[in-house]
Short mmCIF file of C-alpha atoms in Angstrom, two decimals:
data_model
loop_
_atom_site.label_atom_id
_atom_site.label_comp_id
_atom_site.label_asym_id
_atom_site.label_seq_id
_atom_site.Cartn_x
_atom_site.Cartn_y
_atom_site.Cartn_z
CA MET U 193 93.48 114.49 120.01
CA ASN U 194 92.15 115.16 123.59
CA GLN U 195 90.43 112.16 125.39
CA ILE U 196 87.01 110.99 123.69
CA ILE U 197 84.81 108.71 126.23
CA ILE U 198 83.37 105.85 124.21
CA ASP U 199 80.36 104.41 124.55
CA PRO U 200 80.95 100.86 125.23
CA SER U 201 77.97 99.69 123.81
CA LEU U 202 80.20 100.62 121.12
CA ILE U 203 82.49 98.42 121.81
CA LYS U 204 80.37 95.23 122.66
CA LYS U 205 78.79 96.13 119.06
CA TYR U 206 82.14 96.59 116.79
CA ASP U 207 83.54 93.72 119.25
CA GLN U 208 84.78 92.00 115.39
CA PRO U 209 87.55 90.09 114.43
CA VAL U 210 88.59 92.91 111.46
CA PRO U 211 91.37 92.67 109.93
CA ARG U 212 94.45 95.40 110.33
CA TYR U 213 94.09 96.11 107.03
CA THR U 214 97.76 95.37 106.22
CA SER U 215 97.04 94.91 102.50
CA TYR U 216 94.01 94.62 100.40
CA PRO U 217 92.75 92.51 98.62
CA THR U 218 93.36 90.36 102.44
CA VAL U 219 96.07 87.43 103.21
CA PRO U 220 93.08 85.07 103.63
CA PHE U 221 91.65 86.32 100.11
CA TRP U 222 95.12 85.16 98.61
CA GLN U 223 95.38 82.82 95.75
CA ASP U 224 97.65 79.77 97.32
CA HIS U 225 99.80 79.29 93.96
CA ILE U 226 100.69 81.86 92.10
CA SER U 227 103.49 81.54 88.94
CA PRO U 228 106.38 82.92 89.65
CA GLY U 229 106.99 83.97 86.56
CA GLN U 230 104.22 86.56 86.16
CA TRP U 231 105.34 87.87 89.70
CA MET U 232 108.73 87.93 88.40
CA GLU U 233 107.62 90.05 84.66
CA GLN U 234 105.49 92.16 87.16
CA PHE U 235 108.00 92.87 90.03
CA ARG U 236 110.51 93.48 86.61
CA GLU U 237 107.31 96.00 85.34
CA GLN U 238 106.65 98.11 88.61
CA PHE U 239 110.56 98.72 89.53
CA ALA U 240 111.80 100.17 86.47
CA ALA U 241 109.05 102.41 87.45
CA GLU U 242 108.83 102.82 91.43
CA ASN U 243 112.53 103.57 91.67
CA ASN U 244 113.47 106.23 90.78
CA HIS U 245 110.18 108.10 91.07
CA ASN U 246 110.02 106.90 95.35
CA GLY U 247 112.73 104.58 96.22
CA ILE U 248 111.79 100.73 97.46
CA SER U 249 111.41 99.00 100.96
CA LEU U 250 112.66 96.60 102.30
CA TYR U 251 112.07 94.10 104.56
CA ILE U 252 114.11 90.82 105.45
CA HIS U 253 112.05 87.93 107.91
CA LEU U 254 114.84 86.92 110.64
CA PRO U 255 113.29 84.29 112.05
CA PHE U 256 114.91 82.45 114.42
CA CYS U 257 114.35 82.52 118.65
CA GLU U 258 115.89 81.40 122.06
CA SER U 259 113.24 79.99 123.57
CA LEU U 260 109.14 80.09 122.02
CA CYS U 261 106.86 83.12 123.25
CA THR U 262 103.16 81.06 123.56
CA TYR U 263 101.45 83.32 122.86
CA CYS U 264 103.15 84.51 119.29
CA GLY U 265 101.48 83.83 115.72
CA CYS U 266 104.39 84.53 113.76
CA ASN U 267 106.42 82.53 111.43
CA LYS U 268 109.62 81.16 113.61
CA LYS U 269 111.69 79.19 113.79
CA ILE U 270 113.09 77.70 118.05
CA THR U 271 116.64 76.80 118.37
CA THR U 272 119.76 77.80 120.36
CA ASN U 273 121.79 76.80 117.91
CA HIS U 274 123.85 79.74 116.07
CA THR U 275 125.37 77.69 113.37
CA VAL U 276 121.64 78.68 111.49
CA GLU U 277 122.58 81.80 110.86
CA GLU U 278 125.30 81.21 108.28
CA PRO U 279 122.57 79.39 106.25
CA TYR U 280 120.02 81.89 106.00
CA LEU U 281 122.37 84.29 105.54
CA LEU U 282 123.72 83.08 102.14
CA ALA U 283 120.04 81.52 100.57
CA ILE U 284 119.34 85.53 101.73
CA ALA U 285 121.70 86.64 99.81
CA LYS U 286 120.66 84.75 96.77
CA GLU U 287 117.53 85.72 97.26
CA TRP U 288 118.71 89.35 96.99
CA LYS U 289 120.60 87.74 93.57
CA GLN U 290 117.69 86.96 92.36
CA TYR U 291 115.06 90.11 92.43
CA ARG U 292 118.86 91.95 91.68
CA SER U 293 119.30 90.69 88.29
CA LEU U 294 115.75 91.64 87.56
CA MET U 295 116.52 95.53 88.13
CA GLN U 296 117.48 97.52 85.00
CA GLN U 297 118.08 100.62 87.67
CA THR U 298 120.31 100.64 90.68
CA PRO U 299 118.37 99.99 94.42
CA VAL U 300 117.63 103.37 96.03
CA ILE U 301 116.36 102.05 99.86
CA ARG U 302 113.67 104.67 101.41
CA GLU U 303 112.93 101.84 103.89
CA LEU U 304 115.03 98.73 105.36
CA HIS U 305 113.29 96.98 108.08
CA LEU U 306 114.63 93.95 110.10
CA GLY U 307 111.47 91.23 111.73
CA GLY U 308 111.33 88.53 112.90
CA GLY U 309 111.45 85.80 114.82
CA THR U 310 114.06 87.46 116.63
CA PRO U 311 116.61 89.74 114.83
CA THR U 312 118.92 89.63 117.52
CA PHE U 313 119.25 86.81 117.12
CA PHE U 314 121.90 87.21 115.17
CA SER U 315 125.18 88.62 116.52
CA PRO U 316 125.78 92.15 115.54
CA GLN U 317 128.93 90.90 112.70
CA ASN U 318 126.24 89.08 110.98
CA LEU U 319 123.98 92.22 110.87
CA GLU U 320 126.50 93.58 109.82
CA ARG U 321 127.58 91.19 107.19
CA LEU U 322 123.15 91.20 105.81
CA VAL U 323 122.86 94.53 105.65
CA ARG U 324 126.24 95.53 103.84
CA THR U 325 125.91 92.53 101.69
CA ILE U 326 121.79 94.22 100.59
CA LEU U 327 123.26 98.20 100.28
CA GLY U 328 126.59 97.36 98.80
CA ASP U 329 124.95 98.41 95.23
CA CYS U 330 122.15 100.76 95.95
CA THR U 331 121.34 104.28 96.33
CA PRO U 332 120.29 105.42 99.93
CA HIS U 333 116.89 107.68 99.11
CA PRO U 334 117.84 110.71 100.72
CA ASP U 335 114.61 110.41 103.34
CA TYR U 336 115.82 107.06 103.90
CA GLU U 337 114.30 104.97 107.71
CA PHE U 338 116.27 102.18 108.65
CA SER U 339 114.63 100.08 111.46
CA ILE U 340 115.18 96.64 113.01
CA GLU U 341 112.35 94.86 115.83
CA GLY U 342 115.13 93.90 118.32
CA HIS U 343 114.37 91.24 121.84
CA PRO U 344 115.00 93.62 125.69
CA ASN U 345 116.73 90.48 126.69
CA ASN U 346 119.09 89.99 124.00
CA THR U 347 119.88 93.06 122.38
CA THR U 348 123.40 93.85 122.87
CA PRO U 349 125.24 97.71 123.60
CA ALA U 350 127.08 96.01 120.34
CA HIS U 351 123.95 95.48 118.26
CA LEU U 352 123.38 99.04 118.90
CA GLU U 353 126.16 100.49 117.77
CA VAL U 354 126.66 98.44 114.64
CA LEU U 355 122.99 99.11 113.87
CA ALA U 356 123.52 102.67 114.50
CA SER U 357 126.73 103.25 112.03
CA LEU U 358 124.63 101.24 109.39
CA GLY U 359 122.06 104.01 109.76
CA PHE U 360 118.88 102.71 111.86
CA ARG U 361 117.64 105.06 113.52
CA ARG U 362 113.98 103.66 114.42
CA ILE U 363 114.02 100.35 117.06
CA SER U 364 110.55 98.41 117.96
CA TYR U 365 111.34 96.27 121.35
CA GLY U 366 108.51 93.17 122.25
CA VAL U 367 107.42 94.36 125.26
CA GLN U 368 104.00 92.70 125.61
CA ASP U 369 102.86 92.96 129.54
CA MET U 370 105.43 93.21 132.65
CA ASP U 371 103.32 91.34 134.95
CA PRO U 372 105.81 88.93 135.94
CA GLU U 373 102.52 86.24 136.26
CA VAL U 374 101.55 87.17 132.95
CA GLN U 375 104.96 86.95 131.50
CA ARG U 376 105.39 83.27 132.99
CA VAL U 377 102.18 82.13 131.35
CA ILE U 378 103.34 82.95 127.59
CA ASN U 379 106.92 82.16 128.99
CA ARG U 380 108.69 85.98 127.55
CA ILE U 381 110.31 86.50 131.29
CA GLN U 382 111.26 90.35 130.58
CA PRO U 383 112.57 91.89 134.42
CA LEU U 384 111.90 95.71 133.53
CA THR U 385 115.18 96.03 133.89
CA ASN U 386 115.78 94.66 130.73
CA VAL U 387 113.32 96.64 129.27
CA GLN U 388 114.69 99.91 130.33
CA ARG U 389 118.32 99.37 129.77
CA ALA U 390 118.05 98.41 125.80
CA THR U 391 115.89 101.70 125.61
CA ASP U 392 118.77 103.65 126.74
CA GLU U 393 121.48 102.39 125.38
CA ALA U 394 119.35 102.82 122.12
CA ARG U 395 118.91 106.43 122.30
CA LYS U 396 122.98 106.16 123.86
CA LYS U 397 123.68 104.50 120.48
CA GLY U 398 121.88 107.16 118.75
CA PHE U 399 118.22 105.68 117.87
CA THR U 400 115.70 108.59 117.67
CA SER U 401 112.99 106.49 118.28
CA VAL U 402 112.16 103.55 120.71
CA ASN U 403 108.51 101.72 119.76
CA PHE U 404 107.41 99.84 122.25
CA ASP U 405 105.05 96.61 121.67
CA LEU U 406 102.14 95.89 124.06
CA ILE U 407 98.98 92.82 124.04
CA TYR U 408 95.77 93.27 125.81
CA GLY U 409 93.47 90.38 126.64
CA LEU U 410 96.99 87.99 126.83
CA PRO U 411 96.39 84.84 129.62
CA LEU U 412 95.89 86.63 133.21
CA GLN U 413 96.03 90.25 132.88
CA ARG U 414 93.93 92.37 134.89
CA LEU U 415 93.23 96.53 135.17
CA ALA U 416 96.13 96.38 137.90
CA GLY U 417 97.86 94.52 136.13
CA ILE U 418 97.80 96.94 132.97
CA GLN U 419 97.96 100.40 134.96
CA THR U 420 101.48 98.88 136.62
CA THR U 421 102.76 97.86 133.32
CA PHE U 422 101.74 101.29 132.35
CA GLU U 423 102.99 103.06 135.11
CA GLN U 424 105.88 101.52 133.95
CA VAL U 425 106.11 102.15 130.12
CA LEU U 426 105.82 105.92 130.35
CA ALA U 427 107.67 106.31 132.67
CA LEU U 428 110.75 105.08 129.98
CA GLN U 429 109.22 107.26 127.45
CA PRO U 430 108.73 105.52 124.57
CA ASP U 431 108.23 107.15 121.00
CA ARG U 432 105.61 104.94 119.85
CA VAL U 433 103.42 102.79 121.44
CA ALA U 434 102.35 99.27 119.68
CA PHE U 435 98.64 98.70 122.09
CA TYR U 436 97.45 94.94 120.22
CA SER U 437 94.80 92.60 121.32
CA TYR U 438 95.33 89.12 121.49
CA ALA U 439 94.08 86.92 118.78
CA HIS U 440 93.63 83.47 120.52
CA VAL U 441 93.81 81.79 118.28
CA PRO U 442 94.99 77.94 118.49
CA TRP U 443 93.17 76.50 115.32
CA THR U 444 96.25 77.51 113.95
CA SER U 445 98.72 78.78 116.54
CA ARG U 446 99.22 75.15 118.43
CA MET U 447 101.52 76.58 120.90
CA GLN U 448 98.26 78.66 122.45
CA ARG U 449 96.47 75.15 123.43
CA LEU U 450 98.88 75.39 126.24
CA PHE U 451 96.51 78.32 128.00
CA ASP U 452 93.81 77.49 130.21
CA GLU U 453 91.08 79.43 128.15
CA THR U 454 90.03 80.37 132.00
CA GLN U 455 92.79 82.51 132.60
CA LEU U 456 91.68 84.27 129.38
CA PRO U 457 89.79 88.06 130.26
CA ALA U 458 86.09 87.73 129.83
CA PRO U 459 85.10 89.80 125.99
CA GLU U 460 84.51 92.62 129.00
CA GLU U 461 87.53 92.93 130.87
CA LYS U 462 89.39 92.18 127.30
CA MET U 463 87.33 95.65 126.93
CA GLN U 464 88.35 97.53 130.46
CA LEU U 465 91.92 96.58 129.94
CA TYR U 466 92.74 98.23 126.88
CA LEU U 467 90.45 101.27 128.01
CA GLU U 468 92.84 102.08 130.86
CA GLY U 469 95.57 101.31 128.78
CA LYS U 470 94.31 103.87 125.46
CA LYS U 471 93.46 106.15 128.49
CA LEU U 472 96.43 106.76 130.26
CA LEU U 473 98.45 106.33 126.84
CA LEU U 474 96.43 109.14 125.63
CA GLU U 475 96.59 110.75 129.60
CA GLY U 476 100.55 110.42 129.40
CA GLY U 477 101.22 112.60 126.56
CA TYR U 478 100.86 110.09 123.50
CA GLN U 479 98.26 110.75 120.21
CA ASP U 480 96.30 107.69 119.01
CA ILE U 481 97.11 107.63 115.48
CA GLY U 482 94.37 104.72 114.24
CA MET U 483 94.78 100.93 114.13
CA ASP U 484 96.48 100.56 117.92
CA HIS U 485 99.27 103.00 117.33
CA PHE U 486 100.26 105.54 119.59
CA ALA U 487 103.03 108.33 119.16
CA LEU U 488 104.34 111.81 120.94
CA PRO U 489 104.09 114.74 119.83
CA HIS U 490 107.31 115.09 118.31
CA ASP U 491 107.76 111.57 116.96
CA GLU U 492 107.91 111.51 112.78
CA LEU U 493 104.53 108.69 112.76
CA PHE U 494 102.63 111.34 114.78
CA LEU U 495 103.73 114.64 112.22
CA ALA U 496 103.56 112.46 109.18
CA ARG U 497 99.13 111.97 110.33
CA GLU U 498 99.65 115.45 110.68
CA ALA U 499 101.05 116.48 107.66
CA GLY U 500 98.93 113.17 105.14
CA THR U 501 101.94 112.29 104.63
CA LEU U 502 101.84 108.75 106.80
CA HIS U 503 101.36 105.81 104.87
CA ARG U 504 101.09 101.85 105.60
CA ASN U 505 101.87 98.27 104.55
CA PHE U 506 103.50 95.08 105.87
CA MET U 507 105.81 96.38 108.06
CA GLY U 508 102.71 98.82 109.91
CA TYR U 509 102.36 102.70 109.88
CA THR U 510 105.48 104.39 108.36
CA ILE U 511 106.54 107.65 106.53
CA GLN U 512 107.66 106.31 103.71
CA ASN U 513 105.87 107.09 101.37
CA SER U 514 106.67 104.12 98.91
CA SER U 515 104.79 101.60 96.97
CA PHE U 516 107.58 98.92 96.81
CA LEU U 517 108.07 96.85 99.18
CA LEU U 518 109.93 93.62 98.75
CA GLY U 519 110.38 91.55 100.94
CA LEU U 520 112.97 88.85 101.38
CA GLY U 521 113.74 85.28 104.02
CA VAL U 522 111.08 82.49 104.67
CA SER U 523 107.53 83.79 104.68
CA ALA U 524 108.54 87.46 103.24
CA ILE U 525 105.89 89.40 102.30
CA SER U 526 106.32 91.74 98.90
CA ASP U 527 103.75 94.52 97.46
CA ILE U 528 104.69 96.07 94.35
CA GLY U 529 101.16 97.46 93.93
CA ASN U 530 99.37 95.53 91.59
CA ALA U 531 100.37 92.20 93.08
CA PHE U 532 101.32 90.44 96.62
CA ALA U 533 103.19 87.37 97.14
CA GLN U 534 104.63 85.34 100.53
CA ASN U 535 107.57 83.28 99.84
CA GLU U 536 107.59 78.93 101.44
CA LYS U 537 106.24 79.44 105.27
CA ASN U 538 108.53 76.35 105.56
CA LEU U 539 112.46 76.74 106.09
CA HIS U 540 113.44 73.92 104.49
CA ASP U 541 111.14 74.82 101.29
CA TYR U 542 112.28 77.94 101.27
CA TYR U 543 115.92 76.82 100.96
CA ASN U 544 115.26 74.78 98.55
CA ALA U 545 113.80 77.26 95.95
CA ILE U 546 116.33 79.01 96.50
CA ASN U 547 119.32 76.67 96.68
CA THR U 548 117.82 75.74 93.22
CA ASN U 549 117.55 79.00 91.62
CA GLN U 550 114.26 79.36 92.10
CA PRO U 551 111.67 82.24 93.46
CA ALA U 552 110.92 81.10 96.81
CA VAL U 553 107.14 82.22 96.38
CA LYS U 554 104.11 81.02 96.93
CA LYS U 555 100.86 82.86 97.21
CA GLY U 556 99.71 86.07 95.95
CA TYR U 557 97.13 88.13 94.33
CA PHE U 558 97.23 89.86 91.45
CA LEU U 559 94.84 93.35 91.77
CA SER U 560 92.20 94.54 89.85
CA GLU U 561 90.88 98.01 88.42
CA GLU U 562 88.54 97.41 91.22
CA ASP U 563 91.48 95.80 93.96
CA LEU U 564 93.21 99.10 93.55
CA SER U 565 90.02 101.54 94.45
CA PHE U 566 89.11 99.92 96.97
CA ARG U 567 92.70 99.33 98.29
CA ARG U 568 92.89 103.23 98.36
CA TYR U 569 89.84 104.11 100.06
CA ILE U 570 91.00 101.67 102.87
CA LYS U 571 94.67 103.01 103.20
CA ASP U 572 92.86 107.00 103.28
CA ILE U 573 90.26 106.20 106.34
CA SER U 574 93.61 104.00 107.80
CA CYS U 575 96.53 106.75 107.80
CA LYS U 576 94.22 109.96 106.91
CA ALA U 577 90.85 109.02 108.66
CA GLY U 578 88.45 109.97 105.27
CA THR U 579 88.86 109.61 101.73
CA LEU U 580 86.86 110.65 98.13
CA PHE U 581 84.53 107.98 96.26
CA ASP U 582 85.66 107.97 92.41
CA VAL U 583 82.36 108.35 90.64
CA LYS U 584 83.11 104.97 88.55
CA ASP U 585 83.10 103.56 91.76
CA LEU U 586 79.75 104.69 93.56
CA GLU U 587 77.23 101.70 91.60
CA ILE U 588 79.92 99.27 94.38
CA LEU U 589 80.39 101.24 97.31
CA GLU U 590 75.82 101.34 97.14
CA GLN U 591 75.26 97.92 97.42
CA SER U 592 77.87 96.65 99.67
CA SER U 593 79.92 99.90 101.52
CA PHE U 594 76.70 101.86 102.07
CA PRO U 595 74.67 99.66 104.80
CA LEU U 596 77.47 99.57 106.77
CA LEU U 597 78.81 102.91 106.52
CA SER U 598 74.94 104.62 107.55
CA GLN U 599 75.53 102.42 110.61
CA LEU U 600 78.06 103.76 112.00
CA GLN U 601 76.82 107.23 110.79
CA ASN U 602 73.94 106.31 113.18
CA ASP U 603 76.60 105.09 115.65
CA GLY U 604 78.74 108.06 115.23
CA LEU U 605 81.84 106.83 114.04
CA ILE U 606 82.06 108.75 110.19
CA ILE U 607 80.56 111.47 108.45
CA TYR U 608 79.53 110.33 105.31
CA ASP U 609 77.23 111.10 102.10
CA ARG U 610 78.30 110.53 97.61
CA LYS U 611 81.08 112.44 97.69
CA GLY U 612 83.15 110.70 100.63
CA VAL U 613 83.62 109.77 104.19
CA LYS U 614 85.26 110.82 106.90
CA VAL U 615 85.77 109.69 110.35
CA THR U 616 84.79 111.29 113.54
CA PRO U 617 86.50 111.56 116.68
CA MET U 618 85.18 109.21 117.93
CA GLY U 619 85.47 106.82 115.50
CA HIS U 620 89.70 106.85 115.17
CA TYR U 621 88.14 103.80 117.83
CA PHE U 622 87.44 102.06 115.07
CA ILE U 623 89.09 102.42 112.34
CA ARG U 624 89.22 98.20 111.28
CA THR U 625 85.28 97.98 111.55
CA ILE U 626 84.84 101.40 108.80
CA CYS U 627 88.40 100.02 106.79
CA SER U 628 85.90 97.05 106.93
CA ALA U 629 83.60 99.00 104.68
CA PHE U 630 84.92 98.78 102.15
CA ASP U 631 86.25 94.91 102.39
CA LEU U 632 84.39 93.73 99.50
CA TYR U 633 85.16 90.01 99.80
CA LEU U 634 84.93 90.32 103.50
CA GLN U 635 81.08 91.98 102.50
CA ARG U 636 80.98 89.62 100.01
CA ARG U 637 82.08 86.58 101.83
CA THR U 638 79.63 87.83 104.41
CA LEU U 639 76.40 88.19 102.67
CA SER U 640 77.18 84.48 100.76
CA ASP U 641 77.61 82.89 104.07
CA ASN U 642 74.40 84.43 105.15
CA ASN U 643 72.28 83.54 102.05
CA GLU U 644 73.52 80.19 103.31
CA LEU U 645 72.48 80.01 106.82
CA PHE U 646 68.96 81.84 105.01
CA SER U 647 68.84 78.40 102.24
CA LYS U 648 69.31 76.30 105.15
CA ALA U 649 66.55 77.28 107.82
CA ILE U 650 64.06 76.99 104.59
#
């Protein structure tokens, strides 16, 4: 994609918090408690329908970290005591056995991702044990993809050698920022030499795709620092880069209360950080995939977008078109196509459920026909930069989506009519905002809030 000059007034206009749409409906609209029995029955039916057709995806959440990164909002457990590995692996094995009893066919594994936390907190031997336990009675899909998140400081050649021998070919490193002062204030000290070593070792061991996660909007980040970070990142040539906005939510992430908020970039400065980072990525040969993701032209993620086969789920963008994702571990989320479920977030509650042979699911959602339609629109926009409307949805679209779509079209971000919508080159920056036009839950809540404010005003 050629570099696009983005009008700063549009960025300011649409600078509103919107979801990343790894699910629809999004998690805040899920039910706090779902029926485990209903969930398991839906799981059984959907697995039977999807497994032989497309295969399934697996996500395993490994929550432990040796130190706390104060910006992080992920579900994690901070400890330097590695004896926690054993009971957690046993619990994962028991949970897998629960789900395996619902499968009347041999699972075809299309995608496996180890996330965290810090998966490389676990020893190479225990990671091998975990993967072999899960894959022991499964069939890998011919186009399978195994991936893992790693910390540059503790991902060793032994980790990478074991993982490569098991079929892992993609790794994502949390780099965030290379400025030593930024690293200090977010408590994530990782010298450039560690990032370079981890990247080089991964490629040496046979990994074909290395991703860096970067963040803009962190405390003490300044334009000169972002430029230095990208100079160092571009020299290492990661195959993919995710460039995320830092979400300052101290009311939910308590450790963020440690930040001096005067050290956070002002909104206009944060905007400049993103625009500079994106400019440097595009000048460096990366292509804008959407939703803050960039890839080099040889990477499978870019090739999938060009071929129209890009997919999106709770693991983010993926080349694997599986509509059935099983999440294992504390706080892990499953998406089986017509229902979502999230495991207990508290480690003690998760262990209690698994060790009493109960499903660990707690929060979730069962989708309606309307949900499924609008979920498709959002997925199409995020993966294909366009979608076609179903005639049966036009009345709802006219009421809830078309007003925002008209505004987006007037600003040159999309082209739409009653048949569908297409994102313009300028609109790629605003993909999340465009997706939000199809988020009926968000639109209705906004309307309800506005009505409440109006009633109070009169």
